Every structure is written in C-alpha cells, then in structure tokens.
Tab-separated table of C-alpha atoms in Angstrom:
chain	number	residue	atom	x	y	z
F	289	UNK	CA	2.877	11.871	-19.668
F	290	UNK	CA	4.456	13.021	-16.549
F	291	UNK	CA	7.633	14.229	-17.452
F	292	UNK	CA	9.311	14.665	-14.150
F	293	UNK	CA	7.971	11.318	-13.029
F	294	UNK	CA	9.458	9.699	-15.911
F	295	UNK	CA	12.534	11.242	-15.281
F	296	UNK	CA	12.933	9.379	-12.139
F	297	UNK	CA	11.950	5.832	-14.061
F	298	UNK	CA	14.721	6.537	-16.588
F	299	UNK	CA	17.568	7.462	-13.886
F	300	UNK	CA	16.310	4.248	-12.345
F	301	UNK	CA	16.936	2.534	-15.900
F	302	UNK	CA	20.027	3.858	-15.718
F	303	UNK	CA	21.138	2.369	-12.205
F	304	UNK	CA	19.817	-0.900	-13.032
F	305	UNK	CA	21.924	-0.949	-16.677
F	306	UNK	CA	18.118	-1.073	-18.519
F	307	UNK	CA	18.023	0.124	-22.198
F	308	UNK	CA	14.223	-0.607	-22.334
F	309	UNK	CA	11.416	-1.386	-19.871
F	310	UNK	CA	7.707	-2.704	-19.873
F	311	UNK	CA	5.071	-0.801	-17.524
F	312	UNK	CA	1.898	-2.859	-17.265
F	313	UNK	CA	0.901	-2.174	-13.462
F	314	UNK	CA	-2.016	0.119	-13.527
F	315	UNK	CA	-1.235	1.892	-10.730
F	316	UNK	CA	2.238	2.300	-12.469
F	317	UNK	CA	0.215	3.860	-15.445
F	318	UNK	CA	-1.102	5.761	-13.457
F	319	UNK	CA	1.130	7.144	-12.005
F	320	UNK	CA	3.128	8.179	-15.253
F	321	UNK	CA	0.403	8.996	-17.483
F	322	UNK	CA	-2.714	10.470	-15.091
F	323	UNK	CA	-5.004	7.323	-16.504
F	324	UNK	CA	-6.310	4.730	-15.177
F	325	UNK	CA	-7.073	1.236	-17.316
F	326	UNK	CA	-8.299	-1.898	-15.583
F	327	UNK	CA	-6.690	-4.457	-18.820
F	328	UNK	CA	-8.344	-7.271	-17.332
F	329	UNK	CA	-6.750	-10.562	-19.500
F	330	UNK	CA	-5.884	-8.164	-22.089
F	331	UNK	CA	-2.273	-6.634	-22.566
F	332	UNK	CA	-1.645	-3.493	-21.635
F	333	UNK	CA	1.587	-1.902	-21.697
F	334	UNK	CA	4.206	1.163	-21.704
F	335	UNK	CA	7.369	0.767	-23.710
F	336	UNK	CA	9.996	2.893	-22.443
F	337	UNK	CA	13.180	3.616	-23.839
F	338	UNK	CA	16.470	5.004	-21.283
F	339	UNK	CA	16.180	8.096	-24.273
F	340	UNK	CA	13.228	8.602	-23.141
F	341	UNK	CA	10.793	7.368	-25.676
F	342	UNK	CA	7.576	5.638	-24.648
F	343	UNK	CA	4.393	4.019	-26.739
F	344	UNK	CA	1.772	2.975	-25.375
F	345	UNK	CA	0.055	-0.676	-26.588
F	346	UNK	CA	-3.235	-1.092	-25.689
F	347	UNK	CA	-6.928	-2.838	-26.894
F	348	UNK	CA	-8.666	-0.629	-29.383
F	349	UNK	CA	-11.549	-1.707	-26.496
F	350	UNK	CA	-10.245	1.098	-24.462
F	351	UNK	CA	-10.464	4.011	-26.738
F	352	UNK	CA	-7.269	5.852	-25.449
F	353	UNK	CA	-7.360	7.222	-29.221
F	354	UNK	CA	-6.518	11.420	-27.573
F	355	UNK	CA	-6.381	10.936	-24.141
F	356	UNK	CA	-2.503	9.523	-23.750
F	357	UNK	CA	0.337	11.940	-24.500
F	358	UNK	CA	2.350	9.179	-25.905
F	359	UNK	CA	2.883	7.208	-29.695
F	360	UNK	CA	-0.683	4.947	-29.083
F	361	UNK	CA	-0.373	1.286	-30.788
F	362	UNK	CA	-3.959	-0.313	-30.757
F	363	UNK	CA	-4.670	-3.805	-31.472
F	364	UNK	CA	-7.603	-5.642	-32.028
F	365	UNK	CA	-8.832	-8.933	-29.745
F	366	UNK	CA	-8.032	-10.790	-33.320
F	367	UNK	CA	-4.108	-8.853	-33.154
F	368	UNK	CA	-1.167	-10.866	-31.518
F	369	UNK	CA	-0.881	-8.217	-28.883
F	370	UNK	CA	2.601	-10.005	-27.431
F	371	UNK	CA	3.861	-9.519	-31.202
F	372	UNK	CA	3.275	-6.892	-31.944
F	373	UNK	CA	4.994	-5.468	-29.261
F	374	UNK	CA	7.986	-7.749	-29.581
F	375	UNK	CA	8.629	-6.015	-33.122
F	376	UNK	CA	9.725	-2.681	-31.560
F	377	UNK	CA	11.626	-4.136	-29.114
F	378	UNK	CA	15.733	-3.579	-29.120
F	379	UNK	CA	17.882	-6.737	-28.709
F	380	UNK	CA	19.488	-7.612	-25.212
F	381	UNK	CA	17.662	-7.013	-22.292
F	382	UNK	CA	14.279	-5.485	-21.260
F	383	UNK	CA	12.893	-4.911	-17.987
F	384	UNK	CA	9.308	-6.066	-17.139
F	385	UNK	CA	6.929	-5.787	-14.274
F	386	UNK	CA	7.159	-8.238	-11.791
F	387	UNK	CA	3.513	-9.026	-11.976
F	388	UNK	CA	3.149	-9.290	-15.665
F	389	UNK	CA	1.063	-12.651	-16.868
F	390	UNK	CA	3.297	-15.092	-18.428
F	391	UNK	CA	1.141	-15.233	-21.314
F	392	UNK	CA	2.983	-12.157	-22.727
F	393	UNK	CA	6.083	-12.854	-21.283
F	394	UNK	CA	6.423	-15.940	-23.170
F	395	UNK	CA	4.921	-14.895	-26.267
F	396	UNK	CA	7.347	-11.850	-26.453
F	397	UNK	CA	9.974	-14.748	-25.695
F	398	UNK	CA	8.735	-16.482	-28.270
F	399	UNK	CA	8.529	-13.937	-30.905
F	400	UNK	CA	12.384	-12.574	-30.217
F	401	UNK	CA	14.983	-15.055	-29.491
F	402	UNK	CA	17.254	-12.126	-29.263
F	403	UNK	CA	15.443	-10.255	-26.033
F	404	UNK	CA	16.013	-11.509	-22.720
F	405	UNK	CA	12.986	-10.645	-20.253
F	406	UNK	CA	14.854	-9.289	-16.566
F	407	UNK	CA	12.542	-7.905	-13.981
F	408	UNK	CA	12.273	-4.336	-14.447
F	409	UNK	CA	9.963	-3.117	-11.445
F	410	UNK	CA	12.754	-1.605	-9.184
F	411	UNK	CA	12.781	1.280	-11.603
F	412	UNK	CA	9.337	2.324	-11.332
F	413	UNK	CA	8.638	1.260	-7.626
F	414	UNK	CA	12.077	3.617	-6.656
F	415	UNK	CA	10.420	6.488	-8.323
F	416	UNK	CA	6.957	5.742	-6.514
F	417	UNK	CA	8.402	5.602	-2.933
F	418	UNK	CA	9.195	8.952	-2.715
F	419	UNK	CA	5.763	11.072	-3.474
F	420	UNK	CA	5.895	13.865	-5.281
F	421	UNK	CA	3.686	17.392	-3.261
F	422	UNK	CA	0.825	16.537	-5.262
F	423	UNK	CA	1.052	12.963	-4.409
F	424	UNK	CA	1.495	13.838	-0.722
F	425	UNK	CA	-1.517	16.628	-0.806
F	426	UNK	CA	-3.722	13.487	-1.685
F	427	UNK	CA	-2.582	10.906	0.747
F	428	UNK	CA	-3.013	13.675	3.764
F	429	UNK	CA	-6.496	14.372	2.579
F	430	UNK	CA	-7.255	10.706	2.178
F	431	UNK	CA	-5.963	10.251	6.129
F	432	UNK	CA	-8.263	12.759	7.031
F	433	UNK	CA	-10.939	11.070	5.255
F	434	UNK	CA	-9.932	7.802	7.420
F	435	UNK	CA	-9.536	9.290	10.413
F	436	UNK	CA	-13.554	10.621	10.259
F	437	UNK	CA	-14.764	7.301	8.992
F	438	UNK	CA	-12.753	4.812	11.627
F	439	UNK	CA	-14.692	7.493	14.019
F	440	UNK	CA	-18.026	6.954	12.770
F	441	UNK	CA	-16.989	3.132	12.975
F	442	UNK	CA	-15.665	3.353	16.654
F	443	UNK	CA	-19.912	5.318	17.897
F	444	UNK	CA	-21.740	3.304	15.894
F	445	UNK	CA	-20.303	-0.067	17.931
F	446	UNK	CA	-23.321	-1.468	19.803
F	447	UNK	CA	-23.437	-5.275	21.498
F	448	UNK	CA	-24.767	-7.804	20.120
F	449	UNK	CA	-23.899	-6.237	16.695
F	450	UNK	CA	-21.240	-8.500	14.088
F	451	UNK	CA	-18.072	-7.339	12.824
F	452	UNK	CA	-19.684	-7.440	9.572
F	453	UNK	CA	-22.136	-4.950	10.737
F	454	UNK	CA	-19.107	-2.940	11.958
F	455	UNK	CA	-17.416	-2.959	8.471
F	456	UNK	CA	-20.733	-1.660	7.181
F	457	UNK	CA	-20.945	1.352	8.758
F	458	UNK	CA	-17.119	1.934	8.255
F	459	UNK	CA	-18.074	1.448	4.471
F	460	UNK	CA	-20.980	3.910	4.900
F	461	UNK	CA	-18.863	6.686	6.186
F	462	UNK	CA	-16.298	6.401	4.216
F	463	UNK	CA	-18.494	6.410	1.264
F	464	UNK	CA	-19.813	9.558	2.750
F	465	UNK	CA	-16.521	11.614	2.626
F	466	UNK	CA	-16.323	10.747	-0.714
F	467	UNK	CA	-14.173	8.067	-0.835
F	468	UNK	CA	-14.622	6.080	-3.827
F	469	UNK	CA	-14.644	3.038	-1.909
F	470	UNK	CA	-11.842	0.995	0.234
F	471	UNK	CA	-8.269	0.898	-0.101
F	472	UNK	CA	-8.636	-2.880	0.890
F	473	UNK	CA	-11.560	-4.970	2.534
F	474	UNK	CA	-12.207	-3.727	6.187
F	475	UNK	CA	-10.430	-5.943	8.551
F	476	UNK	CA	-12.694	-5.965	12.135
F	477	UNK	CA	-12.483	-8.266	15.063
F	478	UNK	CA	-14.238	-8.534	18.397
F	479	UNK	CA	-12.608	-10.533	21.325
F	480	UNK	CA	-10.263	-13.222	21.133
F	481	UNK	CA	-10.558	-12.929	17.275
F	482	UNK	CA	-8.337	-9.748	18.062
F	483	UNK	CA	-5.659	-12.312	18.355
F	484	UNK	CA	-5.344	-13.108	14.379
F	485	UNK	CA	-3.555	-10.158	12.925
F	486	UNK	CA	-5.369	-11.303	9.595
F	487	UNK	CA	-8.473	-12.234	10.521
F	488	UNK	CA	-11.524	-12.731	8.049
F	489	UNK	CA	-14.543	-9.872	9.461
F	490	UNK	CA	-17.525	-12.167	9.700
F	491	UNK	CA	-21.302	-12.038	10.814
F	492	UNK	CA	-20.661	-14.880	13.254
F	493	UNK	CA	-18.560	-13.092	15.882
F	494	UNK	CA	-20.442	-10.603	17.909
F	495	UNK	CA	-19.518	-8.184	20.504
F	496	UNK	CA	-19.570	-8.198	24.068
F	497	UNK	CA	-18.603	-6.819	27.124
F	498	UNK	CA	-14.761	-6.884	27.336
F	499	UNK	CA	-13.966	-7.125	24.445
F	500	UNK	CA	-11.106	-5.613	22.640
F	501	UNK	CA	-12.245	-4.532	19.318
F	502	UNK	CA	-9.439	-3.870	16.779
F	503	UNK	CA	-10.864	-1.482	13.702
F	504	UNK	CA	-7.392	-1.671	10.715
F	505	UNK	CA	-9.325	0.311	7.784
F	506	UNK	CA	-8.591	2.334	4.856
F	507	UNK	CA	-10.269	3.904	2.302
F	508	UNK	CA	-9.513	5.428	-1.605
F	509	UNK	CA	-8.929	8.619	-2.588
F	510	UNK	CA	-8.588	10.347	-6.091
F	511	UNK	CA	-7.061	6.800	-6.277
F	512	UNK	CA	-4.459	7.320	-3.089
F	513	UNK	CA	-4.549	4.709	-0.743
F	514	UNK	CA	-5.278	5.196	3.498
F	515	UNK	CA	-4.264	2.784	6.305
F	516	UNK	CA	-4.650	3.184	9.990
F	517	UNK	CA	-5.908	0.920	12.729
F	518	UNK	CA	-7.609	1.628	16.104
F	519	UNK	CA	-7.933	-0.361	19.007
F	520	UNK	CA	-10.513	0.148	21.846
F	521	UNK	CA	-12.436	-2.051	24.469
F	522	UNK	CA	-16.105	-2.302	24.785
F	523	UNK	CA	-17.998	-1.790	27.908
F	524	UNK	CA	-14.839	-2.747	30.378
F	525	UNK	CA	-11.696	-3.686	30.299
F	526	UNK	CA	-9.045	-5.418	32.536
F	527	UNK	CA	-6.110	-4.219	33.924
F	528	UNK	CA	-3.798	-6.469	31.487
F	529	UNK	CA	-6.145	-5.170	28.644
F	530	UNK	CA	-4.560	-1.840	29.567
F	531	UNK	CA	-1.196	-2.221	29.924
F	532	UNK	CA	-1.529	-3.778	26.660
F	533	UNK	CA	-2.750	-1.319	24.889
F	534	UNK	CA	-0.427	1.422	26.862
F	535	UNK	CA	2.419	-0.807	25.760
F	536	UNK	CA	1.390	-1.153	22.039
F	537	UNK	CA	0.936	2.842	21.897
F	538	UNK	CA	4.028	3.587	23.527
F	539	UNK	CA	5.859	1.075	20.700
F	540	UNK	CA	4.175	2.988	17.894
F	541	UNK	CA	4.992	6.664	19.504
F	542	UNK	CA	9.038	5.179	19.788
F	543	UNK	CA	8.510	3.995	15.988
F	544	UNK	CA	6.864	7.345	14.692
F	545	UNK	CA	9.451	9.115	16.316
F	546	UNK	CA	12.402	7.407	15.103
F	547	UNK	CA	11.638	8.190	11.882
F	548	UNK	CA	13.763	10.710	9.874
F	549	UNK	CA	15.819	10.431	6.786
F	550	UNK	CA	19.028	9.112	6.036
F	551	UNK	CA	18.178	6.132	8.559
F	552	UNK	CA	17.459	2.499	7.068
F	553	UNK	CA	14.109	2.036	7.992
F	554	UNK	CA	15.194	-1.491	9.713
F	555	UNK	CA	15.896	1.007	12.649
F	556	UNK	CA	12.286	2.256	12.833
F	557	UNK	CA	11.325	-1.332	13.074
F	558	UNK	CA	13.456	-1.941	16.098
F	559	UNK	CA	12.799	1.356	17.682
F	560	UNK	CA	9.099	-0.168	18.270
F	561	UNK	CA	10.113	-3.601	18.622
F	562	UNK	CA	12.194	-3.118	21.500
F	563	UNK	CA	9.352	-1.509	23.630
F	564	UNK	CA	7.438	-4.517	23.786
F	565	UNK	CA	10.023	-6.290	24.084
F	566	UNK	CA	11.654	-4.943	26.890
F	567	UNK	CA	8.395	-5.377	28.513
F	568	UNK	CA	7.917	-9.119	28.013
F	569	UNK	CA	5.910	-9.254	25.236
F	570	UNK	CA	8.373	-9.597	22.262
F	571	UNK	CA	7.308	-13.109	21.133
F	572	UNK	CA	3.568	-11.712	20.393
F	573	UNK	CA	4.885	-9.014	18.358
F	574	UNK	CA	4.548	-11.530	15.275
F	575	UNK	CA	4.465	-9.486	11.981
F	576	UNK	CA	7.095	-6.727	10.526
F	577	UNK	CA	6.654	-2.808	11.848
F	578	UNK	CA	5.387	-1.784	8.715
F	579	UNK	CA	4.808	-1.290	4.666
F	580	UNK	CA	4.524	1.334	1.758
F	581	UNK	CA	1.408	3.015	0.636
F	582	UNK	CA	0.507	4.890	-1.741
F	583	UNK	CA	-1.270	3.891	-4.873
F	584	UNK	CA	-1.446	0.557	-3.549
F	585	UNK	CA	-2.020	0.139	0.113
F	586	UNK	CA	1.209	-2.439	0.204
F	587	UNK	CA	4.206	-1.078	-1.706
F	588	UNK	CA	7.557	-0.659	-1.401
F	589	UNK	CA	9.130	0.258	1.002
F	590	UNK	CA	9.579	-2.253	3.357
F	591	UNK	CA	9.989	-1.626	7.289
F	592	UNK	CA	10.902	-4.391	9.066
F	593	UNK	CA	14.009	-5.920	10.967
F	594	UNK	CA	16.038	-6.553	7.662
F	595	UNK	CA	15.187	-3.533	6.016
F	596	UNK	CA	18.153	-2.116	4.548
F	597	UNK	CA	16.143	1.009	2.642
F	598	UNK	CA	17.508	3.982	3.369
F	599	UNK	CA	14.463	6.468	4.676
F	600	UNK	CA	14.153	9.210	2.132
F	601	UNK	CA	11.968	12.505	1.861
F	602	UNK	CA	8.680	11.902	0.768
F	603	UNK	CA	8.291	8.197	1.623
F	604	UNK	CA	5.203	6.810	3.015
F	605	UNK	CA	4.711	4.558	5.494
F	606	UNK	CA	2.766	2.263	8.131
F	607	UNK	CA	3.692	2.106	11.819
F	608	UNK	CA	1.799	-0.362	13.225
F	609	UNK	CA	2.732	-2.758	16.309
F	610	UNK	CA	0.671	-5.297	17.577
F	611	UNK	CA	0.340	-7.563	20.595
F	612	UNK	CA	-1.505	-10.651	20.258
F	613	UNK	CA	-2.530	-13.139	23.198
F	614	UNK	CA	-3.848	-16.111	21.575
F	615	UNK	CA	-7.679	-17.344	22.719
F	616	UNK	CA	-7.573	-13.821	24.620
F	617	UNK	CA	-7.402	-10.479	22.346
F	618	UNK	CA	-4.976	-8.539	20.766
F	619	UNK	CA	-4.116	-4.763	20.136
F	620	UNK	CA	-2.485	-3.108	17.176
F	621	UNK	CA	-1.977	0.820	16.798
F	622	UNK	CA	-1.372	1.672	13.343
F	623	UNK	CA	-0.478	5.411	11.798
F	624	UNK	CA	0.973	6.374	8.753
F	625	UNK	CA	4.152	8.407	8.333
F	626	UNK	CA	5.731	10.234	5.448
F	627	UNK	CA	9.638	11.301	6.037
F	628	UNK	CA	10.275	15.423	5.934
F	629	UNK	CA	13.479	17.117	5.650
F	630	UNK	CA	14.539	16.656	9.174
F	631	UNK	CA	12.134	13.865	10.923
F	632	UNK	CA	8.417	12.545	10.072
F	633	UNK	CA	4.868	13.766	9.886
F	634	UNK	CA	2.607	11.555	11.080
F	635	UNK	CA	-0.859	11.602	8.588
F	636	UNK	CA	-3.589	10.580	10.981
F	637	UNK	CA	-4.937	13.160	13.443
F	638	UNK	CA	-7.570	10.119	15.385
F	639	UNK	CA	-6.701	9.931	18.533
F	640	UNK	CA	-4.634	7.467	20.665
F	641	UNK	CA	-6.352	7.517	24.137
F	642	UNK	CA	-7.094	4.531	25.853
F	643	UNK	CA	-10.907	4.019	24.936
F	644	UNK	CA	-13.911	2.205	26.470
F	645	UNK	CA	-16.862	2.498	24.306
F	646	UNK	CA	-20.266	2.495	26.647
C-alpha cells in the first residue's frame, strides 16, 4: 500500500465528512496499491476506513494471496461477494466509486438497511490530480514515447493510403518504443472528415492532395496514459488552410501559457478560446479546451469555460483547440501540460510548424 497516497484519500475522507469508502476502479487500485486487477463481472474492492484501515475483497481467481500489503478477504464464485463485504461495514454512510455496477451496490443495500451508499470518488480522484514525481517521471517518458510514434505516423503518410492504414503504423511505432499498447483507439482523419472532432478512423477514407490530416494519438506506459494531436496537410495546402492552422497554434501557445497555479483552470480555457475567437472563428471552436490524464487518458480535472478547479502543482492536462469547417477540414493542436511551482511544463517536444507532407 502506498502510504503517502493514501494519506491524501483519507484527508479527502475527511473534507467530504466520509467515515468509510469503497475503491473498485482499477486504475484507483492501482494507484494505491502498485497492482493491477482487471475484475471483469466479479467484485473487486478496497475498504477504507478515515483511521486508516483498508482490506482488500477480492476472487480467490486472482491469487493476490502475498502480493497486497493489506488484510486480503477472498471469496469464492459460490461466496456472496456483496455480503460479505456488507458485514464489515460501519453504519451511516459509505462512499463508493462512481462507476461501481449496481449489482453490488444493491446487494450491499440489501444486506445493511443501516448503510447508506453516497458517491465517494471525489476522494480518490482529488488525490490522483495532482501526480506524485514518480507519477510525473512516467507521464514525461510516455510523451516522449508519443511524440516519436505520431512522427513515424506523420513519414509514413502516402496517398492513396486509409486512415486505417495510418493508425497502423502509429500502432507499430508505438509498439516499438515499448508501449504496451494505446492509451485509447487512434483517432485519424483525412479531408473533410477532419471536420468531426470524433470521428471513427476507417479504411474507406483515403488521402489526397489537400488534405488536412489530423493525427490525436496516445499510447500506454508502465500503465501512464499519453495524449497529443498533430495536424498537417498533404501535398498542398490553401491559404485559408493556413491561417487555420496558424490560428489554432497560436490558441494552444495562449492556453499553454496561461497556465500556472493558483488560477481556475476555466481561465486557461478562455485564454485559447478567445484567440479564435477574436479572429472569427469562435462558433467552430465546438468542444471544451481540455481534460485530465493520467492513469486514464480522461480524468479529472476538467478545463473548460465553467471550470471552477483551482490549477494546482502537479496536475496534468490537455490543451487542445480545434477549428472545424464542416464538409471542408478541420485542425486541432493538442499538448499536454502539467502545472510547476510558478507556471507549466509543457510534455510534448513534436513540433508545431506548419507542415506539408510531400
């Protein structure tokens, strides 16, 4: 168990008036005990206490028997997992993940009439915001491991070839730094598709001349999360095609350098808003500035116009603008940032530079 990390949960217990909580995020397990369990449709959980007790309750299945420094509770798949954790529970409230199944939820309901379930997350995502120096060590090497891949991505575009075949040889180099696979699914477009800010890769769409090609990738590191996007234009591109992307680089240079702590992080938002706006674009700006990372590649916090989090050292977070021209293309320019002691430190080293690929 990670001591100091689970200090930070239990001060966070203490803000939120929690005597007892439920972990059962993986990546929350993680991130307080070192080990990583995929439960599947079994329970898994981590019962802690605001006096700092914790037991673990997991399926014999996943022989944890010596490898959690915590009070282990096994069950079997014939064991009423829900019930037998509802026996060491204390009456009143108890906080729970947000994302726990409802099948426990209401068992443990069930089982103790005197327990009232409250969402517990806040506790745990508080103390994950804010990475610790190893934490941070991890998430600048898996940037670095990014940047390289989204480079290999960027030479290896040829015409005529599919965004699918794109994502491919993204996959391929990341897989060759070492990456043990992506952070999420490779999100490529070619032309006018650049004008979804969610669109599906495919193998129907190929590329052309003129086209703006938008590469938003990330890959997985000793389980830490990457996230950056490039945009560049193959063969030629126009004059509006420029200014474009000039203006959607400028907006994520005024957001990565508004960012320092003590700030809510609404104001990094509108520090990179109001570029694009200002220049007439505003209304194609159509999705928030940014999101967490870390474990997951979407976390707290949020950055976005109502954002009222305070920026704190040690936070990690997307810049990313976008300009979208629908039936035309689109250009996004996406970094990550974590906040120092006296500003921000942007992760990704890839360059910026207006690009046609030959």
């Amino acid at each position: 168990m990670n001591k100091s990390r689970l200090a930070r949960v239990i001060a966070g217990m203490e803000q939120m008036g929690l005597e007892q909580i439920v972990v059962s995020a993986p990546e929350s397990i993680f991130y307080l005990t070192g080990k990583w369990i995929s439960p599947g449709e079994r329970m898994l959980a981590l019962y802690i206490t605001r006096d700092g007790d914790a037991a673990f309750y997991a399926n014999r299945l996943f022989a944890l028997n010596g490898q959690i420094d915590a009070p282990l509770v096994e069950y079997d798949d014939t064991d009423d997992s829900a019930k037998l954790l509802a026996s060491a529970l204390r009456p009143g409230k108890i906080g729970i993940d947000k994302f726990w199944p409802s099948q426990f939820t209401i068992r443990l309901m069930d089982a103790r009439s005197d327990v009232r379930p409250v969402l517990g997350s806040q506790c745990v995502d508080d103390a994950r915001m804010c990475k610790d120096a190893e934490e941070l060590r991890l998430m600048r090497e898996s940037s670095a491991k990014n940047d390289k891949a989204t480079a290999a991505a960027i030479s290896a575009l040829r015409a005529g070839m599919t965004e699918a075949d794109a994502a491919a040889a993204y996959l391929a180099a990341a897989k060759a730094e070492g990456a043990s696979g992506p952070s999420f699914e490779p999100l490529i477009c070619f032309g006018p598709a650049c004008a979804e800010p969610h669109h599906s890769t495919g193998a129907e769409n190929t590329l052309r001349p003129g086209d703006s090609v938008i590469i938003d990738v990330g890959l997985a590191w000793q389980s830490y999360a990457s996230d950056m996007t490039r945009s560049v234009f193959f063969g030629e591109a126009s004059d509006e095609q420029k200014r474009v992307y000039d203006l959607v680089c400028a907006a994520n240079a005024a957001g990565r350098a508004a960012v320092r702590p003590g700030v809510p992080l609404k104001e990094f938002d509108r520090a990179a808003r109001k570029v694009i706006e200002d220049a007439g674009y505003g209304k194609y700006f159509i999705h928030r500035t940014g999101h967490g990372i870390g474990l997951q590649v979407h976390e707290p916090p949020d950055v976005s116009s109502v954002s009222e989090t305070i920026a704190r050292p040690g936070m990690v977070f997307s810049i990313e603008p976008g300009v979208y021209l629908p039936g035309r293309f689109g250009v996004r320019v996406e970094d990550l940032v974590t906040v120092t002691e006296d500003g921000g430190e942007t992760l990704n080293a890839l360059p910026r530079d207006f690009t046609i690929v030959k």
